[in-house]
Tab-separated table of C-alpha atoms in Angstrom:
chain	number	residue	atom	x	y	z
A	1	UNK	CA	-35.236	18.091	-47.112
A	2	UNK	CA	-31.499	18.235	-47.757
A	3	UNK	CA	-30.916	21.794	-46.503
A	4	UNK	CA	-31.635	21.087	-42.808
A	5	UNK	CA	-29.338	18.063	-42.989
A	6	UNK	CA	-26.508	20.176	-44.439
A	7	UNK	CA	-26.961	22.786	-41.693
A	8	UNK	CA	-26.791	20.055	-39.041
A	9	UNK	CA	-23.558	18.666	-40.535
A	10	UNK	CA	-21.963	22.131	-40.699
A	11	UNK	CA	-23.009	22.880	-37.121
A	12	UNK	CA	-21.577	19.538	-35.962
A	13	UNK	CA	-18.244	20.283	-37.628
A	14	UNK	CA	-18.112	23.703	-35.998
A	15	UNK	CA	-18.768	22.204	-32.577
A	16	UNK	CA	-16.051	19.587	-33.106
A	17	UNK	CA	-13.667	22.294	-34.306
A	18	UNK	CA	-14.294	24.401	-31.224
A	19	UNK	CA	-13.747	21.377	-28.991
A	20	UNK	CA	-10.430	20.627	-30.694
A	21	UNK	CA	-9.313	24.229	-30.290
A	22	UNK	CA	-9.957	24.038	-26.556
A	23	UNK	CA	-8.179	20.698	-26.227
A	24	UNK	CA	-4.724	21.344	-27.689
A	25	UNK	CA	-2.503	19.422	-25.258
A	26	UNK	CA	-0.134	16.843	-26.689
A	27	UNK	CA	-1.506	13.297	-26.107
A	28	UNK	CA	1.911	12.192	-24.784
A	29	UNK	CA	1.767	14.867	-22.118
A	30	UNK	CA	-1.773	13.938	-21.121
A	31	UNK	CA	-0.646	10.332	-20.562
A	32	UNK	CA	2.402	11.470	-18.576
A	33	UNK	CA	0.254	13.845	-16.541
A	34	UNK	CA	-1.954	10.921	-15.515
A	35	UNK	CA	1.107	8.746	-14.825
A	36	UNK	CA	2.746	11.280	-12.512
A	37	UNK	CA	-0.200	11.023	-10.129
A	38	UNK	CA	0.450	7.327	-9.498
A	39	UNK	CA	4.146	6.938	-10.344
A	40	UNK	CA	5.945	10.303	-10.381
A	41	UNK	CA	9.409	8.750	-10.750
A	42	UNK	CA	8.355	6.890	-13.906
A	43	UNK	CA	6.795	10.052	-15.311
A	44	UNK	CA	9.961	12.023	-14.516
A	45	UNK	CA	12.157	9.502	-16.368
A	46	UNK	CA	9.902	9.583	-19.421
A	47	UNK	CA	9.654	13.383	-19.423
A	48	UNK	CA	13.431	13.623	-19.157
A	49	UNK	CA	13.782	11.527	-22.328
A	50	UNK	CA	11.197	13.424	-24.378
A	51	UNK	CA	12.732	14.938	-27.481
A	52	UNK	CA	9.749	16.776	-28.890
A	53	UNK	CA	9.234	20.298	-30.211
A	54	UNK	CA	6.052	21.519	-28.530
A	55	UNK	CA	3.620	24.270	-29.362
A	56	UNK	CA	3.951	27.173	-26.868
A	57	UNK	CA	0.941	26.039	-24.819
A	58	UNK	CA	2.206	22.467	-24.634
A	59	UNK	CA	5.710	23.641	-23.774
A	60	UNK	CA	4.387	25.357	-20.636
A	61	UNK	CA	2.241	22.310	-19.825
A	62	UNK	CA	5.350	20.118	-20.176
A	63	UNK	CA	7.273	22.446	-17.848
A	64	UNK	CA	4.468	22.273	-15.283
A	65	UNK	CA	4.372	18.459	-15.219
A	66	UNK	CA	8.178	18.273	-15.132
A	67	UNK	CA	8.292	20.742	-12.235
A	68	UNK	CA	5.703	18.699	-10.330
A	69	UNK	CA	7.752	15.514	-10.725
A	70	UNK	CA	10.948	17.314	-9.642
A	71	UNK	CA	9.292	18.751	-6.522
A	72	UNK	CA	7.899	15.333	-5.649
A	73	UNK	CA	11.506	14.438	-4.839
A	74	UNK	CA	13.505	15.857	-1.914
A	75	UNK	CA	15.112	18.539	-4.105
A	76	UNK	CA	13.954	22.077	-4.824
A	77	UNK	CA	14.710	24.939	-7.202
A	78	UNK	CA	17.123	27.588	-5.931
A	79	UNK	CA	14.709	30.316	-7.044
A	80	UNK	CA	11.082	30.632	-8.134
A	81	UNK	CA	11.894	32.220	-11.496
A	82	UNK	CA	10.998	29.174	-13.662
A	83	UNK	CA	7.795	28.525	-11.714
A	84	UNK	CA	6.863	32.217	-11.831
A	85	UNK	CA	6.788	31.994	-15.636
A	86	UNK	CA	4.282	29.121	-15.421
A	87	UNK	CA	2.153	31.058	-12.919
A	88	UNK	CA	2.225	34.151	-15.140
A	89	UNK	CA	1.310	32.165	-18.263
A	90	UNK	CA	-1.741	30.493	-16.741
A	91	UNK	CA	-2.784	33.750	-15.072
A	92	UNK	CA	-2.957	35.383	-18.506
A	93	UNK	CA	-4.678	32.327	-20.009
A	94	UNK	CA	-7.151	32.253	-17.074
A	95	UNK	CA	-6.781	28.477	-16.795
A	96	UNK	CA	-7.632	28.106	-13.108
A	97	UNK	CA	-6.940	24.384	-12.851
A	98	UNK	CA	-3.394	24.571	-14.234
A	99	UNK	CA	-2.836	27.879	-12.436
A	100	UNK	CA	-3.776	26.175	-9.174
A	101	UNK	CA	-1.211	23.482	-9.869
A	102	UNK	CA	1.415	26.124	-10.644
A	103	UNK	CA	0.692	27.889	-7.333
A	104	UNK	CA	1.028	24.540	-5.557
A	105	UNK	CA	4.436	24.006	-7.185
A	106	UNK	CA	5.622	27.423	-6.068
A	107	UNK	CA	4.268	26.812	-2.577
A	108	UNK	CA	6.127	23.491	-2.270
A	109	UNK	CA	9.335	25.067	-3.548
A	110	UNK	CA	9.050	27.990	-1.133
A	111	UNK	CA	8.299	25.637	1.760
A	112	UNK	CA	11.384	23.575	0.962
A	113	UNK	CA	13.457	26.763	0.852
A	114	UNK	CA	12.224	27.876	4.280
A	115	UNK	CA	9.815	30.580	3.064
A	116	UNK	CA	6.787	29.398	5.035
A	117	UNK	CA	4.810	32.659	4.945
A	118	UNK	CA	4.952	32.863	1.149
A	119	UNK	CA	4.364	29.117	0.895
A	120	UNK	CA	1.115	29.228	2.863
A	121	UNK	CA	-0.208	32.128	0.742
A	122	UNK	CA	0.416	30.160	-2.451
A	123	UNK	CA	-1.027	26.959	-0.962
A	124	UNK	CA	-4.241	28.751	-0.009
A	125	UNK	CA	-4.474	30.158	-3.532
A	126	UNK	CA	-4.000	26.658	-4.955
A	127	UNK	CA	-6.726	25.364	-2.631
A	128	UNK	CA	-9.073	28.055	-3.954
A	129	UNK	CA	-8.354	27.377	-7.634
A	130	UNK	CA	-8.151	23.582	-7.811
A	131	UNK	CA	-11.351	21.541	-8.369
A	132	UNK	CA	-12.846	20.188	-5.149
A	133	UNK	CA	-13.458	16.789	-6.734
A	134	UNK	CA	-9.788	16.253	-7.605
A	135	UNK	CA	-8.729	14.128	-4.628
A	136	UNK	CA	-5.096	13.822	-5.713
A	137	UNK	CA	-4.412	17.556	-5.722
A	138	UNK	CA	-6.747	18.010	-2.784
A	139	UNK	CA	-4.510	15.661	-0.830
A	140	UNK	CA	-1.319	17.426	-1.981
A	141	UNK	CA	-2.631	20.847	-0.902
A	142	UNK	CA	-3.928	19.664	2.488
A	143	UNK	CA	-0.714	17.738	3.148
A	144	UNK	CA	1.367	20.839	2.468
A	145	UNK	CA	-0.835	23.087	4.627
A	146	UNK	CA	-0.679	20.460	7.369
A	147	UNK	CA	3.133	20.379	7.243
A	148	UNK	CA	3.454	24.166	7.296
A	149	UNK	CA	1.217	24.393	10.367
A	150	UNK	CA	2.969	21.435	12.015
A	151	UNK	CA	6.332	23.182	11.657
A	152	UNK	CA	4.810	26.390	13.038
A	153	UNK	CA	3.539	24.586	16.146
A	154	UNK	CA	-0.123	24.999	15.203
A	155	UNK	CA	-0.813	21.338	15.931
A	156	UNK	CA	-4.601	21.354	15.969
A	157	UNK	CA	-4.865	23.263	12.690
A	158	UNK	CA	-2.235	20.946	11.254
A	159	UNK	CA	-4.167	17.898	12.417
A	160	UNK	CA	-7.367	19.039	10.698
A	161	UNK	CA	-5.504	19.601	7.437
A	162	UNK	CA	-3.748	16.226	7.660
A	163	UNK	CA	-7.005	14.435	8.385
A	164	UNK	CA	-8.338	15.840	5.128
A	165	UNK	CA	-5.134	14.872	3.313
A	166	UNK	CA	-5.434	11.284	4.560
A	167	UNK	CA	-9.102	11.098	3.595
A	168	UNK	CA	-8.398	12.418	0.095
A	169	UNK	CA	-5.456	10.011	-0.291
A	170	UNK	CA	-7.735	7.099	0.610
A	171	UNK	CA	-10.399	8.313	-1.816
A	172	UNK	CA	-7.825	8.702	-4.604
A	173	UNK	CA	-6.500	5.251	-3.750
A	174	UNK	CA	-3.836	4.978	-6.476
A	175	UNK	CA	-0.696	6.285	-4.784
A	176	UNK	CA	0.355	4.251	-1.700
A	177	UNK	CA	3.351	6.507	-1.061
A	178	UNK	CA	1.139	9.590	-0.846
A	179	UNK	CA	-1.273	7.743	1.453
A	180	UNK	CA	1.586	6.618	3.726
A	181	UNK	CA	2.976	10.175	3.877
A	182	UNK	CA	-0.426	11.581	4.808
A	183	UNK	CA	-0.967	9.097	7.650
A	184	UNK	CA	2.631	9.424	8.813
A	185	UNK	CA	2.346	13.175	9.272
A	186	UNK	CA	-1.126	12.824	10.766
A	187	UNK	CA	0.390	10.418	13.313
A	188	UNK	CA	3.008	13.048	14.148
A	189	UNK	CA	0.307	15.707	14.596
A	190	UNK	CA	-1.688	13.376	16.888
A	191	UNK	CA	1.492	12.724	18.875
A	192	UNK	CA	2.159	16.464	19.264
A	193	UNK	CA	-1.430	16.868	20.490
A	194	UNK	CA	-0.853	14.109	23.075
A	195	UNK	CA	-3.320	11.678	21.494
A	196	UNK	CA	-1.377	8.400	21.574
A	197	UNK	CA	-4.383	6.191	20.762
A	198	UNK	CA	-4.974	7.984	17.473
A	199	UNK	CA	-1.225	8.012	16.838
A	200	UNK	CA	-1.171	4.209	16.998
A	201	UNK	CA	-4.202	4.008	14.682
A	202	UNK	CA	-2.236	5.926	12.040
A	203	UNK	CA	0.828	3.737	12.470
A	204	UNK	CA	-1.277	0.587	12.002
A	205	UNK	CA	-2.747	2.148	8.847
A	206	UNK	CA	0.720	2.891	7.449
A	207	UNK	CA	2.298	-0.566	7.992
A	208	UNK	CA	0.501	-2.359	5.118
A	209	UNK	CA	1.677	0.389	2.731
A	210	UNK	CA	5.363	0.056	3.569
């Protein structure tokens, strides 16, 4: 009777071991990753003060989160070289979720540096790779695609993207700044399309968030 029990225990330990091997991210980074979705400035300050020696995988993960918090501000990187390393790493690792986030970072940086054609290619790749049920990153991708099309004068395409961004921001519901940005740009797209009634609806939606 004891042998089957021993086999079950061994099998359980193997399963747990495999699970731990897959989940190697530093707990501090996981907390900061969650924080940057709702309060990116707080996450940036805490990341900036981290004095930890990371394993290689966690070092790249740290760089990804740090890059996201930097790009959430008005600044950008002068070149894509640091972000390219993150993209290359997650391409090799075949981690589509983190690769999608890396592509989004590069897209935002390229957009800020006036490289709209490259930015839209990366944004579409991020849209393809990121999980459809992640409303936070769904909003970030749609917001960026909406802005790129708005700048290009493709107002109707922009409006459709910004509608999605606003819907995802509402569904995420934990970042008022992101929600206000989404509705603000959607209001601008409505205005460019000559739809003043919808423009005013967006403005009324934004006011409580200010």
